[in-house]
Tab-separated table of C-alpha atoms in Angstrom:
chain	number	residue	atom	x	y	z
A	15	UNK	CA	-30.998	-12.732	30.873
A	16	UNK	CA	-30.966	-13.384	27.313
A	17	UNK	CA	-32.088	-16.455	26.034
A	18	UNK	CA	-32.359	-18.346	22.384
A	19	UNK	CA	-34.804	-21.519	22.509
A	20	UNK	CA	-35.234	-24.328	19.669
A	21	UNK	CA	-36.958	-28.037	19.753
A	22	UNK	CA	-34.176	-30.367	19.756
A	23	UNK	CA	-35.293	-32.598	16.686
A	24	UNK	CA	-37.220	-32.598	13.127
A	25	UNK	CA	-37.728	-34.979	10.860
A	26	UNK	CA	-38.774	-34.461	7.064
A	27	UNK	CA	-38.798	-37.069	4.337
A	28	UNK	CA	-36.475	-35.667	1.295
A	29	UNK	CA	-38.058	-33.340	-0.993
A	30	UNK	CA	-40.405	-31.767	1.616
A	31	UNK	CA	-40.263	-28.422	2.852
A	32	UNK	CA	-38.456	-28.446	6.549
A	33	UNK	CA	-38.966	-25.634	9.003
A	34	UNK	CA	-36.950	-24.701	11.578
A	35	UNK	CA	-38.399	-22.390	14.576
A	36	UNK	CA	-36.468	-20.947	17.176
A	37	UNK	CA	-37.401	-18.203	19.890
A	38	UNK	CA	-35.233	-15.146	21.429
A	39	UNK	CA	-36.074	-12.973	24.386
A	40	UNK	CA	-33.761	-10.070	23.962
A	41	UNK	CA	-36.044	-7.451	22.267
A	42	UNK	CA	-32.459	-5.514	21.269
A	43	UNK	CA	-31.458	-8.058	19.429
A	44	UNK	CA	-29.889	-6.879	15.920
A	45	UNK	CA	-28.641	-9.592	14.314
A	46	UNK	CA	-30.534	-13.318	13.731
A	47	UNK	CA	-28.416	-16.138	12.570
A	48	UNK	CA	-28.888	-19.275	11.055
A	49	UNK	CA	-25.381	-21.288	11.792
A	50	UNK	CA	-25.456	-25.496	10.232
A	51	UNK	CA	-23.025	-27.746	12.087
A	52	UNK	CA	-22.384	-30.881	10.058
A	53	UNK	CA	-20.888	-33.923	12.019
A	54	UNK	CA	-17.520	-33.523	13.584
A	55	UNK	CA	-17.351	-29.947	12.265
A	56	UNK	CA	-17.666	-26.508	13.797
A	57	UNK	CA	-20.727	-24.079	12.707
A	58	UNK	CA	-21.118	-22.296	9.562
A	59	UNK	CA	-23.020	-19.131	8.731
A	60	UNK	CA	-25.933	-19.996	6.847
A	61	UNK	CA	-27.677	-17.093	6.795
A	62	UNK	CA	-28.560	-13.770	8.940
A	63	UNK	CA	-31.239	-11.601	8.909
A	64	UNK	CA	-31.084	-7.370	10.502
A	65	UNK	CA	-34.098	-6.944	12.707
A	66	UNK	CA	-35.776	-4.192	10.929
A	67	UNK	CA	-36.214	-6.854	8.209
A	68	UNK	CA	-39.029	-9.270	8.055
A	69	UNK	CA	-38.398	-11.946	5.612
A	70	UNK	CA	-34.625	-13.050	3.406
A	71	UNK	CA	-34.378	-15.346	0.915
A	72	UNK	CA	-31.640	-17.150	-0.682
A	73	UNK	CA	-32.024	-19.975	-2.887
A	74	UNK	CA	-33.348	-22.683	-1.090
A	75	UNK	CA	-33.567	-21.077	2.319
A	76	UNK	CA	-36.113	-18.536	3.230
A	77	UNK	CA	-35.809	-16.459	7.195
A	78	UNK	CA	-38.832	-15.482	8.647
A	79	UNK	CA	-38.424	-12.635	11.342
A	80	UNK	CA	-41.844	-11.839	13.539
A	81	UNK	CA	-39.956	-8.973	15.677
A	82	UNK	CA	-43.061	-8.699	17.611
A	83	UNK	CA	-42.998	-12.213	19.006
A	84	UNK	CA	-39.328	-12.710	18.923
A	85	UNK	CA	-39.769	-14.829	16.429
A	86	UNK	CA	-37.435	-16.510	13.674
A	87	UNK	CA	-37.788	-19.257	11.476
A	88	UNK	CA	-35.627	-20.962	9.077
A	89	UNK	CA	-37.399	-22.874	5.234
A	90	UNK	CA	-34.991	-25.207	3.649
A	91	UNK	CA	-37.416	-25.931	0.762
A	92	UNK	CA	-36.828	-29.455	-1.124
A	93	UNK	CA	-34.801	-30.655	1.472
A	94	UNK	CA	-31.958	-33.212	0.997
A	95	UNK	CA	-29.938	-35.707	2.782
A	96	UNK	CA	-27.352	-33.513	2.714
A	97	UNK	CA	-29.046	-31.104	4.649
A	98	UNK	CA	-29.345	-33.519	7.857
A	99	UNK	CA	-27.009	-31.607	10.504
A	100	UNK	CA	-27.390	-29.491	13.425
A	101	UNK	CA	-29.009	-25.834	13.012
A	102	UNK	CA	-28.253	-23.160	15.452
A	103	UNK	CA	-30.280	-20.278	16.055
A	104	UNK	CA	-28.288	-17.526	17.263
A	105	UNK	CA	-29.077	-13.214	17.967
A	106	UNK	CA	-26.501	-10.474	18.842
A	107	UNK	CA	-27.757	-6.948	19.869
A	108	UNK	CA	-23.924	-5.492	18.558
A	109	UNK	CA	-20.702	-6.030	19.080
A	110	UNK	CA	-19.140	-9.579	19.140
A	111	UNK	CA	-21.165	-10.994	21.915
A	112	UNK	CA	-23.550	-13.994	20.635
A	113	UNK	CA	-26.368	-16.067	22.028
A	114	UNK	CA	-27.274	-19.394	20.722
A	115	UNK	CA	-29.695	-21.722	21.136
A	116	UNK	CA	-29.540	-25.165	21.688
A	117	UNK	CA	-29.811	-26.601	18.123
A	118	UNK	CA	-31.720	-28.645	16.059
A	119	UNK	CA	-30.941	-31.568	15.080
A	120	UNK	CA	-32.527	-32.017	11.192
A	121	UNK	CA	-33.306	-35.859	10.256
A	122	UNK	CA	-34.011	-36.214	6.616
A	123	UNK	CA	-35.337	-39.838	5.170
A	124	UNK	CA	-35.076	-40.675	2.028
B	29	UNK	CA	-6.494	-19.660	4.131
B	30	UNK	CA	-6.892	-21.848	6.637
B	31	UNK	CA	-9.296	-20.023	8.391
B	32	UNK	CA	-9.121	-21.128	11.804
B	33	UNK	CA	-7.719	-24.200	13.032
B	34	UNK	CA	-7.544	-25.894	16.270
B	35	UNK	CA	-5.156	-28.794	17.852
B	36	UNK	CA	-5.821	-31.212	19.089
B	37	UNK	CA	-9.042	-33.013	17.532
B	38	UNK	CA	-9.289	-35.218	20.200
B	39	UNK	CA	-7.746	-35.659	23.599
B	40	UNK	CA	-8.072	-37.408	26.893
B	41	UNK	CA	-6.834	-36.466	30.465
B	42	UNK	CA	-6.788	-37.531	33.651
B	43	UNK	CA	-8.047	-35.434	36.382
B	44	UNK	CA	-6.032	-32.947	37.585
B	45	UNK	CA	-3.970	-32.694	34.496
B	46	UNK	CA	-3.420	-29.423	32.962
B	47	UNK	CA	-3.528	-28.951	29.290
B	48	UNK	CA	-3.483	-25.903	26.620
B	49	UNK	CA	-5.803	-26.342	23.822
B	50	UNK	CA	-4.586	-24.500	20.480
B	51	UNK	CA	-6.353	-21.953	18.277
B	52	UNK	CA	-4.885	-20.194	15.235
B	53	UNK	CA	-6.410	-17.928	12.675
B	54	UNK	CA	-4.773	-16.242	9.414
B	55	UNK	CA	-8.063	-14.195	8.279
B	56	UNK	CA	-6.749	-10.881	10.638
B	57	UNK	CA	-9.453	-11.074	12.959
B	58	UNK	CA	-9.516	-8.794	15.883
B	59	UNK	CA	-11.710	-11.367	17.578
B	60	UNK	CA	-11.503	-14.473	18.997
B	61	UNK	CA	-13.692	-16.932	21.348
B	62	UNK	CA	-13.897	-19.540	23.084
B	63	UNK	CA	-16.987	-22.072	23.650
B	64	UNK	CA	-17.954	-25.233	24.888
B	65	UNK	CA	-20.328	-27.772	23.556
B	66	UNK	CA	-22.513	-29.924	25.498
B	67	UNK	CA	-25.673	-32.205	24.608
B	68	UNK	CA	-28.707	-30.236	24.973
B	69	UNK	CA	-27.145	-26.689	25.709
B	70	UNK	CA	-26.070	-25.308	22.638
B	71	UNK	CA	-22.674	-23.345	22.674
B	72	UNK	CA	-21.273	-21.653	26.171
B	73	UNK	CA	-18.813	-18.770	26.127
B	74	UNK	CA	-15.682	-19.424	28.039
B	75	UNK	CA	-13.553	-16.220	27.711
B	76	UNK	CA	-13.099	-13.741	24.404
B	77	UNK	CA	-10.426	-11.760	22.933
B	78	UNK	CA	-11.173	-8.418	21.466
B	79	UNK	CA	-7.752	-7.912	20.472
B	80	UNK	CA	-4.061	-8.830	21.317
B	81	UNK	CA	-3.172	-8.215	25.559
B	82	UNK	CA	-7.138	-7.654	25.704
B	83	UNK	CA	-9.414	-11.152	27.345
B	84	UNK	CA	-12.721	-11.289	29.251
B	85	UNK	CA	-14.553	-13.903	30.972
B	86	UNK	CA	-18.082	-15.029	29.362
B	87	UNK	CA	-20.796	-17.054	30.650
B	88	UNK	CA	-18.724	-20.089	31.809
B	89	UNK	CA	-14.918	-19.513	32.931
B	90	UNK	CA	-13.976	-21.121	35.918
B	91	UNK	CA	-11.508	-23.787	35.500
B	92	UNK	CA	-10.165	-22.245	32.607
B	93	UNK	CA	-7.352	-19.046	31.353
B	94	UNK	CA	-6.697	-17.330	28.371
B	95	UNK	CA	-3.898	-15.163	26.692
B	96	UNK	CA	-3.818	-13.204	23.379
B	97	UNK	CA	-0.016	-12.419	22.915
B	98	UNK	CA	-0.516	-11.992	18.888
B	99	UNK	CA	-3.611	-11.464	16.629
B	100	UNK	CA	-3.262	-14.846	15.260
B	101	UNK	CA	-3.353	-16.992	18.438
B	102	UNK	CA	-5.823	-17.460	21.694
B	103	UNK	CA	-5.083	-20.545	23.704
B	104	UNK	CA	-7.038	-22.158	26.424
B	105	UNK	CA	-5.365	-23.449	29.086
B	106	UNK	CA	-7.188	-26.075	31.549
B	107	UNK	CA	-5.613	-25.841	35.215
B	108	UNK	CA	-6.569	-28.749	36.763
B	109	UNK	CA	-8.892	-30.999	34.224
B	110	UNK	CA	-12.606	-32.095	35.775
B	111	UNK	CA	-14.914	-34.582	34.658
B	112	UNK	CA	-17.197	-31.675	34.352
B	113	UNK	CA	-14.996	-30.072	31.729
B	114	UNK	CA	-15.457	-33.483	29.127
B	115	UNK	CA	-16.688	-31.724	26.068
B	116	UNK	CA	-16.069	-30.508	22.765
B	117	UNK	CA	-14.320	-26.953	22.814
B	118	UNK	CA	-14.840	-24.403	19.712
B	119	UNK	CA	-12.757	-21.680	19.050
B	120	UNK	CA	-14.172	-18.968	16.785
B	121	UNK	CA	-12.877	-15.639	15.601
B	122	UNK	CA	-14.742	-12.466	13.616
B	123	UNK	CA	-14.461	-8.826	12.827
B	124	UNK	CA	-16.279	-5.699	12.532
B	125	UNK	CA	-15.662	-5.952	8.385
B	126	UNK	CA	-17.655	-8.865	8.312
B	127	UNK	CA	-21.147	-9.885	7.299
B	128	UNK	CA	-23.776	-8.161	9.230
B	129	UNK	CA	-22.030	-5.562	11.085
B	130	UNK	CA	-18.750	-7.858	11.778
B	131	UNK	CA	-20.809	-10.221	14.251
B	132	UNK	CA	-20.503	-12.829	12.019
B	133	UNK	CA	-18.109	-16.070	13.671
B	134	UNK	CA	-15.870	-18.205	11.688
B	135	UNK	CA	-15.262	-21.535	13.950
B	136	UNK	CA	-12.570	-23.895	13.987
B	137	UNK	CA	-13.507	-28.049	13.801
B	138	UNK	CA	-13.365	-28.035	17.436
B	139	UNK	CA	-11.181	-30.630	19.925
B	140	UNK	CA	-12.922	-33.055	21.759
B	141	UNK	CA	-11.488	-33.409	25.256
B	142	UNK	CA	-12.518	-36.436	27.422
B	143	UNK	CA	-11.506	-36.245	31.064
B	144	UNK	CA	-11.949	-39.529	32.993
């Protein structure tokens, strides 16, 4: 079935680059997301890339798409504390139905 | 708006207890969803709602029934509450005028339910 993997932790130092990777298996996939939970909240939309697109940028945050490995990535460049939460990875191949991965969890020291 | 907002935030049952957790929305969606959250396994699909009178079952559903009487509202009823059923539930809603071909989810704060 399908499946959305991430590593469960990162930690940057502030002002560094951070890079979140995630992997998909569902080669229909259409849609890529980038969802940020923030403690005792629900996800937000972040950012979402179409699959017949290989890079998006937007401000700070740059999506990498390698369709060929089923790959995304997410660049928060100059990271800041208030970028410590939770990232989900997340693909949809249409419709409403969504995968997500597991989350990681995005320590940033000062 | 309020977007979409769930009650409670936090609650705690006994087992064997029923209980109906809330989920409103005022943004019009057509769809609505239900997930769990647990440590290490990202977010679970209980049942959807692709419009009013119309549910399905997703990945995880036993224990658990839904009803979509109006566009606004999609509870989730627990029958008979489990230890296994302890975690935080997220309700979410979307439509097909949304970002990126309407797959786009809007989700509530979430409740989180402790059953002992």
């Amino acid at each position: 079935g399908e499946d959305v993997e991430q590593s469960l932790f990162l930690s940057v130092r502030e002002g560094d680059s951070s890079v979140i990777n995630c992997t998909y298996t569902d080669s229909s996939s259409t849609y890529l997301y980038w969802y940020k939970q923030e403690p005792g909240a629900g996800l937000q939309l972040l950012t979402y890339i179409f699959s017949n697109m290989d890079m998006k940028q937007d401000q700070r945050l740059t999506v990498l798409l390698n369709k060929k490995d089923k790959h995304l990535s997410l660049r928060i460049a100059d990271t800041q504390t208030g970028d410590s939460a939770i990232y989900f990875c997340a693909e949809s191949t249409g419709g409403f139905k969504t995968i997500f991965g597991a989350g990681t969890r995005l320590f940033v020291k000062a | 708006n309020a977007g979409v907002t769930q009650t409670p935030k936090f609650q705690v049952l006994k087992t064997g207890q029923s209980m109906t957790l809330q989920c409103a929305q005022d943004m019009n969606h057509e769809y609505m969803s239900w997930y769990r959250q647990d440590p290490g396994m990202g977010l679970r699909l209980i049942h959807y709602s692709v419009g009013a009178g119309i549910t399905d079952q997703g990945e995880v559903p036993n224990g658990y029934n839904v009803s979509r009487s109006t566009t606004e509202d999609f509870p989730l009823r627990l029958l008979s509450a489990a230890p296994s059923q302890t975690s935080v539930y997220f309700c979410a809603s979307g439509d097909s005028r949304g970002l990126a071909g309407g797959n786009t989810q809007y989700f509530g704060p979430g409740t989180r339910l402790t059953v002992l």
